[in-house]
Amino acid sequence: MKEINYIKEWLEKNLSAKRMHHSLGCAETAQKLAKLFNLDENKAYIAGLVHDCAKNFDDGYLLDLIKNEIKVGFDPSELKNPKTYHAIVGAYFAKKDFEIDDIEIINAIRCHTIGKINMTTFEKIIFLADKIETNTRDLRYTKRVWKLIEKNKGVIGLDLALLKCFCETIKKLISKRYYICENTIDVYNELQQHVGELLEED
Ligand code: DGI
Ligand code: FE
Ligand code: FE
């Protein structure tokens, strides 16, 4: 893996100031969650830091990379909303530009936007850190999600927090009349079946 300073400089050059702030917040939150769940804090920090590395590139450029260089590892329905492209390309840049070969980090970056059925605990904490870091996300919302994690011991707390996040994202996508990729619906249903009864209505 490239040195952390190389990665930070690369990100400073290729991300907006706000996105950089979000990435640093996500790295710190991921580290905190990793500690809480006895996972590798350093790995969580790196995954959080890098997760949005492709976020500020042109949609056209990202789609071109996906179709002509990456080519595999995504579902056609994932390409129906350009906002999801950066997760596919982010995992690719992490491997190619930062020489990260830890598959857990790569997979967590890959699924940080639309989620995945049967996410590992590491993937869950990176997904959540992205949604609840406090540098750029709405504090009222992040507090509510944190409470779910703190009040419900273990992975159940993470799953409740994930369900809350999926509900919010799906509501937002619907309010804008955006396409929701099939994977996101599948993950919502998986969580709904698992912990739906434990989550209060809004
Ligand atoms: O990159 P960030 O803004 O930090 O956050 P993100 O990667 O979770 O999400 C980027 C956007 O992608 C977010 O506004 C939701 C949107 N999006 C578009 N289509 C889908 C989607 N999110 C999910 N979960 N599923 C979709 O099908
Ligand atoms: Fe993202
Ligand atoms: Fe993000």
XYZ file of N, CA and C and ligand atoms in Angstrom:
635
model
N 0.830 -1.212 0.000
C 0.000 0.000 0.000
C 0.862 1.259 0.000
N 0.421 2.275 -0.736
C 1.144 3.559 -0.718
C 1.102 4.143 0.686
N 2.034 5.056 0.966
C 2.049 5.679 2.288
C 0.830 6.558 2.481
N 0.415 6.678 3.744
C -0.791 7.442 4.064
C -0.679 8.903 3.573
N 0.535 9.471 3.638
C 0.707 10.853 3.176
C 0.495 10.988 1.672
N 0.943 9.970 0.933
C 0.703 9.954 -0.519
C -0.810 9.946 -0.780
N -1.521 9.074 -0.050
C -2.964 8.958 -0.244
C -3.661 10.277 0.098
N -3.259 10.881 1.214
C -3.896 12.147 1.615
C -3.639 13.250 0.586
N -2.414 13.309 0.065
C -2.103 14.327 -0.944
C -2.903 14.089 -2.222
N -3.014 12.812 -2.621
C -3.809 12.453 -3.808
C -5.262 12.928 -3.617
N -5.798 12.664 -2.424
C -7.181 13.045 -2.153
C -7.345 14.566 -2.141
N -6.396 15.267 -1.525
C -6.439 16.737 -1.495
C -6.497 17.298 -2.915
N -5.768 16.645 -3.815
C -5.692 17.118 -5.200
C -6.968 16.808 -5.976
N -7.605 15.686 -5.662
C -8.711 15.208 -6.501
C -10.106 15.335 -5.887
N -10.177 15.829 -4.655
C -11.485 16.005 -4.017
C -11.714 17.476 -3.682
N -12.986 17.870 -3.613
C -13.311 19.225 -3.155
C -12.986 19.318 -1.664
N -12.898 20.549 -1.164
C -12.575 20.736 0.258
C -13.629 20.060 1.127
N -14.890 20.181 0.726
C -15.969 19.595 1.531
C -15.885 18.055 1.527
N -15.574 17.491 0.373
C -15.479 16.033 0.272
C -14.288 15.512 1.066
N -13.208 16.298 1.092
C -12.030 15.912 1.877
C -12.389 15.905 3.370
N -13.114 16.938 3.787
C -13.551 17.053 5.175
C -14.434 15.852 5.549
N -15.338 15.506 4.641
C -16.214 14.338 4.838
C -15.384 13.051 4.946
N -14.376 12.921 4.101
C -13.560 11.698 4.082
C -12.770 11.543 5.382
N -12.235 12.660 5.885
C -11.491 12.605 7.152
C -12.442 12.276 8.309
N -13.651 12.839 8.252
C -14.662 12.529 9.281
C -15.049 11.068 9.238
N -15.207 10.555 8.037
C -15.584 9.155 7.862
C -14.471 8.236 8.385
N -13.225 8.604 8.114
C -12.082 7.801 8.586
C -12.082 7.722 10.115
N -12.288 8.879 10.761
C -12.287 8.897 12.230
C -13.460 8.116 12.813
N -14.630 8.280 12.203
C -15.813 7.554 12.691
C -15.645 6.059 12.477
N -15.071 5.678 11.343
C -14.840 4.257 11.054
C -13.881 3.671 12.094
N -12.872 4.447 12.442
C -11.903 3.997 13.447
C -12.588 3.784 14.804
N -13.451 4.740 15.153
C -14.181 4.655 16.423
C -15.075 3.408 16.447
N -15.790 3.183 15.343
C -16.681 2.011 15.268
C -15.877 0.708 15.302
N -14.718 0.712 14.644
C -13.876 -0.489 14.635
C -13.444 -0.837 16.057
N -13.098 0.185 16.822
C -12.687 -0.036 18.217
C -13.840 -0.660 19.002
N -15.023 -0.106 18.798
C -16.224 -0.586 19.501
C -16.526 -2.050 19.176
N -16.196 -2.446 17.946
C -16.527 -3.811 17.508
C -15.286 -4.716 17.391
N -14.210 -4.281 18.037
C -12.976 -5.090 18.058
C -12.446 -5.456 16.678
N -12.508 -4.507 15.762
C -11.951 -4.750 14.430
C -10.697 -3.895 14.259
N -9.986 -4.123 13.179
C -8.725 -3.432 12.912
C -8.972 -1.931 12.670
N -8.571 -1.106 13.655
C -8.848 0.331 13.584
C -8.115 1.006 12.424
N -6.901 0.560 12.182
C -6.104 1.170 11.124
C -6.724 0.914 9.751
N -7.159 -0.328 9.558
C -7.813 -0.690 8.289
C -9.106 0.100 8.093
N -9.841 0.264 9.181
C -11.104 1.008 9.105
C -10.824 2.472 8.746
N -9.760 3.027 9.341
C -9.405 4.425 9.041
C -9.094 4.585 7.547
N -8.303 3.664 7.008
C -7.918 3.729 5.585
C -9.168 3.613 4.689
N -10.027 2.641 4.985
C -11.227 2.451 4.164
C -12.103 3.702 4.199
N -12.259 4.279 5.386
C -13.068 5.494 5.526
C -12.454 6.658 4.760
N -11.150 6.788 4.879
C -10.446 7.881 4.202
C -10.602 7.794 2.682
N -10.513 6.586 2.153
C -10.440 6.391 0.702
C -11.815 6.221 0.035
N -12.873 5.934 0.837
C -14.129 5.442 0.246
C -14.694 6.312 -0.885
N -14.519 7.637 -0.802
C -15.101 8.522 -1.829
C -14.048 9.074 -2.789
N -12.932 8.368 -2.963
C -11.816 8.917 -3.758
C -12.207 9.239 -5.200
N -13.250 8.562 -5.720
C -13.644 8.812 -7.114
C -14.834 9.775 -7.222
N -15.232 10.341 -6.097
C -16.501 11.088 -6.037
C -16.529 12.340 -6.917
N -15.404 13.035 -7.058
C -15.453 14.325 -7.747
C -15.008 14.281 -9.215
N -14.982 13.086 -9.779
C -14.689 12.975 -11.213
C -16.007 13.051 -11.995
N -15.879 13.439 -13.256
C -17.027 13.523 -14.168
C -17.788 12.208 -14.274
N -19.128 12.276 -14.288
C -19.911 11.048 -14.473
C -19.515 10.317 -15.760
N -19.274 11.084 -16.819
C -18.934 10.486 -18.116
C -17.621 9.720 -18.049
N -16.655 10.323 -17.357
C -15.346 9.678 -17.188
C -15.483 8.397 -16.370
N -16.280 8.467 -15.281
C -16.478 7.287 -14.418
C -17.149 6.161 -15.198
N -18.190 6.509 -15.971
C -18.911 5.482 -16.726
C -18.011 4.844 -17.785
N -17.174 5.672 -18.406
C -16.240 5.168 -19.404
C -15.268 4.152 -18.763
N -14.747 4.497 -17.580
C -13.855 3.561 -16.869
C -14.581 2.264 -16.531
N -15.823 2.393 -16.045
C -16.594 1.212 -15.640
C -16.815 0.295 -16.843
N -17.212 0.903 -17.970
C -17.552 0.077 -19.132
C -16.329 -0.456 -19.867
N -15.264 0.341 -19.921
C -14.145 -0.053 -20.770
C -12.911 -0.586 -20.045
N -12.794 -0.298 -18.744
C -11.627 -0.818 -18.019
C -12.008 -1.806 -16.931
N -13.000 -1.448 -16.126
C -13.382 -2.319 -15.005
C -14.184 -3.520 -15.520
N -15.186 -3.221 -16.315
C -15.950 -4.227 -17.093
C -16.781 -5.241 -16.307
N -16.314 -5.709 -15.179
C -17.073 -6.749 -14.444
C -17.303 -6.347 -12.975
N -18.220 -7.096 -12.342
C -18.411 -6.902 -10.900
C -19.500 -5.913 -10.545
N -20.419 -5.658 -11.479
C -21.556 -4.782 -11.161
C -22.774 -5.266 -11.927
N -23.932 -4.812 -11.455
C -25.195 -5.204 -12.059
C -25.667 -4.045 -12.942
N -26.281 -4.328 -14.105
C -26.729 -3.229 -14.970
C -27.612 -2.209 -14.231
N -28.404 -2.684 -13.268
C -29.300 -1.751 -12.565
C -28.517 -0.743 -11.717
N -27.265 -1.110 -11.413
C -26.428 -0.205 -10.621
C -25.996 1.021 -11.438
N -26.075 0.897 -12.751
C -25.601 2.010 -13.596
C -26.723 2.980 -13.962
N -27.899 2.786 -13.387
C -29.022 3.655 -13.754
C -29.037 4.971 -12.998
N -28.220 5.093 -11.951
C -28.074 6.388 -11.282
C -26.587 6.715 -11.158
N -26.149 7.778 -11.838
C -24.717 8.126 -11.857
C -24.113 8.314 -10.466
N -24.947 8.606 -9.452
C -24.407 8.806 -8.098
C -23.782 7.533 -7.512
N -24.064 6.416 -8.127
C -23.494 5.167 -7.601
C -22.160 4.794 -8.275
N -21.806 5.485 -9.358
C -20.585 5.113 -10.106
C -19.330 5.175 -9.251
N -19.285 6.189 -8.357
C -18.019 6.437 -7.647
C -17.607 5.284 -6.715
N -18.575 4.456 -6.313
C -18.209 3.341 -5.427
C -17.483 2.244 -6.217
N -17.936 2.017 -7.437
C -17.297 1.016 -8.306
C -15.881 1.482 -8.660
N -15.774 2.739 -9.072
C -14.464 3.267 -9.479
C -13.563 3.491 -8.259
N -14.157 3.842 -7.117
C -13.382 4.050 -5.886
C -12.606 2.791 -5.502
N -13.289 1.644 -5.588
C -12.622 0.374 -5.256
C -11.492 0.101 -6.248
N -11.725 0.468 -7.491
C -10.723 0.276 -8.560
C -9.497 1.186 -8.337
N -9.746 2.460 -8.034
C -8.634 3.395 -7.747
C -7.852 2.941 -6.503
N -8.589 2.452 -5.502
C -7.929 2.031 -4.252
C -6.895 0.944 -4.551
N -7.278 0.038 -5.450
C -6.360 -1.045 -5.834
C -5.232 -0.522 -6.701
N -5.619 0.245 -7.736
C -4.670 0.629 -8.777
C -3.772 1.793 -8.339
N -4.349 2.831 -7.774
C -3.566 4.027 -7.448
C -2.959 3.989 -6.056
N -3.663 3.373 -5.102
C -3.136 3.331 -3.734
C -2.529 1.976 -3.397
N -2.623 1.070 -4.353
C -2.044 -0.277 -4.191
C -2.511 -0.970 -2.910
N -3.791 -0.772 -2.604
C -4.382 -1.453 -1.443
C -4.784 -2.853 -1.895
N -4.180 -3.871 -1.272
C -4.578 -5.221 -1.712
C -5.388 -5.969 -0.661
N -5.707 -5.274 0.429
C -6.565 -5.892 1.457
C -8.004 -5.960 0.920
N -8.480 -7.180 0.716
C -9.780 -7.370 0.065
C -10.940 -6.833 0.903
N -10.763 -6.842 2.240
C -11.826 -6.300 3.105
C -12.006 -4.806 2.883
N -10.890 -4.103 2.725
C -10.965 -2.656 2.474
C -11.600 -2.412 1.104
N -11.133 -3.146 0.097
C -11.656 -2.960 -1.270
C -13.161 -3.253 -1.305
N -13.572 -4.356 -0.690
C -14.998 -4.708 -0.696
C -15.851 -3.673 0.037
N -15.313 -3.144 1.139
C -16.076 -2.154 1.905
C -16.268 -0.868 1.096
N -15.238 -0.465 0.357
C -15.366 0.722 -0.498
C -16.391 0.437 -1.596
N -16.273 -0.737 -2.168
C -17.156 -1.139 -3.272
C -18.639 -1.080 -2.885
N -18.971 -1.477 -1.640
C -20.397 -1.537 -1.289
C -20.841 -0.376 -0.397
N -20.049 0.699 -0.326
C -20.402 1.762 0.632
C -21.614 2.590 0.216
N -22.006 2.541 -1.051
C -23.146 3.358 -1.476
C -24.451 2.570 -1.509
N -24.449 1.422 -2.183
C -25.719 0.691 -2.334
C -25.835 -0.477 -1.353
N -24.784 -0.749 -0.589
C -24.827 -1.866 0.354
C -24.712 -3.198 -0.359
N -24.906 -4.255 0.396
C -24.752 -5.606 -0.143
C -25.498 -6.558 0.773
N -26.073 -7.605 0.192
C -26.688 -8.636 1.021
C -25.593 -9.294 1.854
N -25.891 -9.587 3.115
C -24.915 -10.297 3.944
C -23.601 -9.553 4.152
N -23.685 -8.271 4.437
C -22.447 -7.504 4.644
C -21.675 -8.030 5.863
N -20.350 -7.980 5.776
C -19.537 -8.337 6.946
C -19.616 -7.181 7.949
N -19.196 -7.443 9.183
C -19.232 -6.368 10.184
C -18.338 -5.204 9.742
N -17.209 -5.527 9.143
C -16.310 -4.460 8.658
C -17.011 -3.608 7.584
N -17.684 -4.263 6.645
C -18.404 -3.523 5.598
C -19.512 -2.663 6.203
N -20.175 -3.203 7.221
C -21.244 -2.440 7.869
C -20.709 -1.177 8.533
N -19.569 -1.291 9.208
C -19.090 -0.093 9.923
C -18.584 0.981 8.948
N -18.055 0.559 7.809
C -17.627 1.559 6.819
C -18.853 2.223 6.194
N -19.852 1.414 5.869
C -21.101 1.964 5.324
C -21.685 2.988 6.304
N -21.750 2.614 7.580
C -22.352 3.499 8.581
C -21.494 4.730 8.847
N -20.184 4.556 8.910
C -19.303 5.699 9.166
C -19.519 6.772 8.099
N -19.719 6.342 6.869
C -19.977 7.274 5.768
C -21.264 8.069 6.008
N -22.267 7.418 6.584
C -23.565 8.082 6.766
C -23.627 8.924 8.041
N -22.784 8.598 9.049
C -22.946 9.283 10.349
C -21.713 10.048 10.813
N -20.759 10.287 9.910
C -19.630 11.119 10.348
C -20.173 12.534 10.614
N -19.540 13.230 11.556
C -20.152 14.487 12.003
C -19.558 15.743 11.364
N -18.590 15.597 10.461
C -18.032 16.788 9.807
C -19.007 17.408 8.807
N -19.755 16.556 8.096
C -20.620 17.105 7.035
C -22.065 16.597 7.075
N -22.341 15.532 7.819
C -23.711 14.998 7.823
C -24.592 15.736 8.843
N -25.887 15.682 8.633
C -26.866 16.330 9.502
C -26.817 15.733 10.921
N -26.517 16.588 11.901
C -26.255 16.090 13.255
C -27.460 15.445 13.935
N -28.650 15.959 13.618
C -29.852 15.370 14.236
C -29.992 13.910 13.810
N -29.708 13.687 12.539
C -29.803 12.351 11.962
C -28.692 11.429 12.485
N -27.466 11.950 12.519
C -26.347 11.103 12.954
C -26.516 10.691 14.424
N -27.069 11.605 15.228
C -27.286 11.291 16.654
C -28.270 10.144 16.820
N -29.338 10.177 16.015
C -30.361 9.124 16.119
C -29.778 7.761 15.738
N -28.945 7.765 14.691
C -28.350 6.488 14.250
C -27.349 5.982 15.293
N -26.527 6.899 15.838
C -25.568 6.517 16.894
C -26.270 5.870 18.077
N -27.431 6.453 18.445
C -28.190 5.926 19.589
C -28.562 4.466 19.358
N -28.955 4.147 18.121
C -29.330 2.758 17.803
C -28.143 1.821 18.013
N -26.961 2.306 17.637
C -25.761 1.469 17.785
C -25.419 1.296 19.273
N -25.528 2.390 20.028
C -25.118 2.349 21.434
C -26.109 1.608 22.324
N -27.402 1.725 21.995
C -28.437 1.137 22.859
C -28.633 -0.353 22.637
N -28.279 -0.827 21.443
C -28.503 -2.236 21.133
C -27.169 -2.935 20.973
N -26.892 -3.783 21.907
C -25.570 -4.410 21.942
C -25.271 -5.233 20.680
N -24.049 -5.142 20.209
C -23.565 -6.014 19.153
C -24.102 -5.706 17.774
N -24.074 -6.738 16.948
C -24.379 -6.557 15.525
C -25.837 -6.120 15.309
N -26.743 -6.459 16.236
C -28.138 -6.019 16.117
C -28.207 -4.490 16.034
N -27.390 -3.822 16.842
C -27.344 -2.358 16.819
C -26.901 -1.843 15.458
N -25.904 -2.513 14.891
C -25.425 -2.116 13.559
C -26.526 -2.317 12.522
N -27.242 -3.436 12.628
C -28.296 -3.727 11.645
C -29.463 -2.744 11.774
N -29.809 -2.367 13.003
C -30.857 -1.362 13.192
C -30.419 -0.027 12.582
N -29.167 0.323 12.810
C -28.641 1.570 12.254
C -28.654 1.523 10.725
N -28.286 0.369 10.184
C -28.301 0.210 8.721
C -29.718 0.342 8.177
N -30.673 -0.314 8.850
C -32.055 -0.231 8.387
C -32.531 1.214 8.382
N -32.185 1.950 9.438
C -32.550 3.368 9.521
C -31.955 4.125 8.319
N -30.687 3.870 8.022
C -30.023 4.554 6.903
C -30.678 4.198 5.571
N -30.982 2.923 5.380
C -31.624 2.518 4.118
C -33.003 3.158 3.979
N -33.749 3.241 5.089
C -35.066 3.903 5.037
C -34.897 5.352 4.583
N -33.937 6.056 5.191
C -33.709 7.473 4.850
C -33.312 7.627 3.389
N -32.359 6.803 2.944
C -31.873 6.925 1.556
C -32.990 6.618 0.566
N -33.742 5.552 0.838
C -34.807 5.171 -0.096
C -35.874 6.270 -0.151
N -36.196 6.843 1.015
C -37.180 7.944 1.036
C -36.693 9.106 0.175
N -35.406 9.434 0.339
C -34.826 10.548 -0.411
C -34.853 10.259 -1.914
N -34.491 9.042 -2.286
C -34.472 8.678 -3.713
C -35.885 8.765 -4.298
N -36.865 8.310 -3.532
C -38.245 8.360 -4.020
C -38.722 9.804 -4.141
N -38.377 10.632 -3.150
C -38.856 12.026 -3.199
C -38.311 12.747 -4.423
N -37.134 12.296 -4.906
C -36.562 12.920 -6.109
C -36.930 12.155 -7.377
N -37.745 11.113 -7.209
C -38.162 10.248 -8.336
C -36.949 9.595 -9.019
N -35.941 9.256 -8.208
C -34.779 8.581 -8.760
C -35.011 7.073 -8.836
N -34.251 6.439 -9.668
C -34.251 4.975 -9.751
C -33.585 4.408 -8.488
N -34.127 3.315 -7.979
C -33.488 2.625 -6.846
C -32.991 1.284 -7.359
N -31.707 1.037 -7.260
C -31.196 -0.207 -7.843
C -31.696 -1.411 -7.043
N -31.816 -2.533 -7.740
C -32.436 -3.721 -7.140
C -31.722 -4.152 -5.860
N -30.403 -4.028 -5.876
C -29.617 -4.420 -4.713
C -30.052 -3.685 -3.442
N -30.323 -2.389 -3.579
C -30.731 -1.590 -2.422
C -32.058 -2.094 -1.852
N -32.984 -2.452 -2.739
C -34.277 -3.000 -2.286
C -34.040 -4.343 -1.572
N -33.170 -5.161 -2.148
C -32.877 -6.469 -1.534
C -32.279 -6.296 -0.131
N -31.357 -5.340 0.002
C -30.722 -5.130 1.315
C -31.754 -4.605 2.314
N -32.597 -3.667 1.862
C -33.657 -3.164 2.735
C -34.523 -4.324 3.235
N -34.946 -5.192 2.311
C -35.816 -6.313 2.686
C -35.110 -7.277 3.642
N -33.822 -7.506 3.401
C -33.064 -8.389 4.285
C -33.054 -7.835 5.717
N -32.777 -6.537 5.827
C -32.723 -5.904 7.150
C -34.114 -5.833 7.779
N -35.112 -5.578 6.946
C -36.498 -5.485 7.440
C -36.918 -6.815 8.064
N -36.559 -7.911 7.407
C -36.898 -9.235 7.926
C -36.137 -9.534 9.217
N -34.916 -9.038 9.299
C -34.036 -9.360 10.415
C -34.343 -8.520 11.665
N -34.446 -7.217 11.500
C -34.618 -6.334 12.670
C -35.776 -5.346 12.537
N -36.588 -5.506 11.467
C -37.673 -4.550 11.207
C -38.598 -4.333 12.392
N -38.890 -5.392 13.113
C -39.845 -5.288 14.226
C -39.288 -4.493 15.394
N -37.946 -4.377 15.434
C -37.315 -3.691 16.570
C -37.156 -2.184 16.333
N -37.358 -1.760 15.085
C -37.129 -0.349 14.777
C -38.448 0.420 14.846
N -38.437 1.475 15.657
C -39.661 2.276 15.797
C -40.027 2.943 14.482
N -41.338 3.195 14.314
C -41.762 3.951 13.129
C -41.314 5.393 13.291
N -41.205 6.116 12.165
C -40.819 7.546 12.238
C -41.949 8.365 12.831
O -20.834 9.608 -1.572
P -21.613 10.099 -0.381
O -22.412 11.322 -0.684
O -20.781 10.281 0.837
O -22.674 8.961 0.021
P -23.092 7.628 -0.763
O -21.938 7.077 -1.493
O -23.759 6.749 0.231
O -24.277 8.026 -1.717
C -24.253 8.799 -2.827
C -25.673 8.958 -3.304
O -26.083 7.829 -4.045
C -26.731 9.132 -2.199
O -27.317 10.415 -2.343
C -27.759 8.073 -2.519
C -27.494 7.818 -3.981
N -28.045 6.632 -4.641
C -28.412 6.629 -5.932
N -28.952 5.467 -6.282
C -28.924 4.681 -5.200
C -28.336 5.410 -4.161
N -28.154 4.890 -2.943
C -28.585 3.637 -2.751
N -28.411 3.081 -1.536
N -29.173 2.890 -3.728
C -29.383 3.356 -4.967
O -29.937 2.665 -5.818
Fe -19.884 7.723 -1.504
Fe -19.069 9.315 1.517
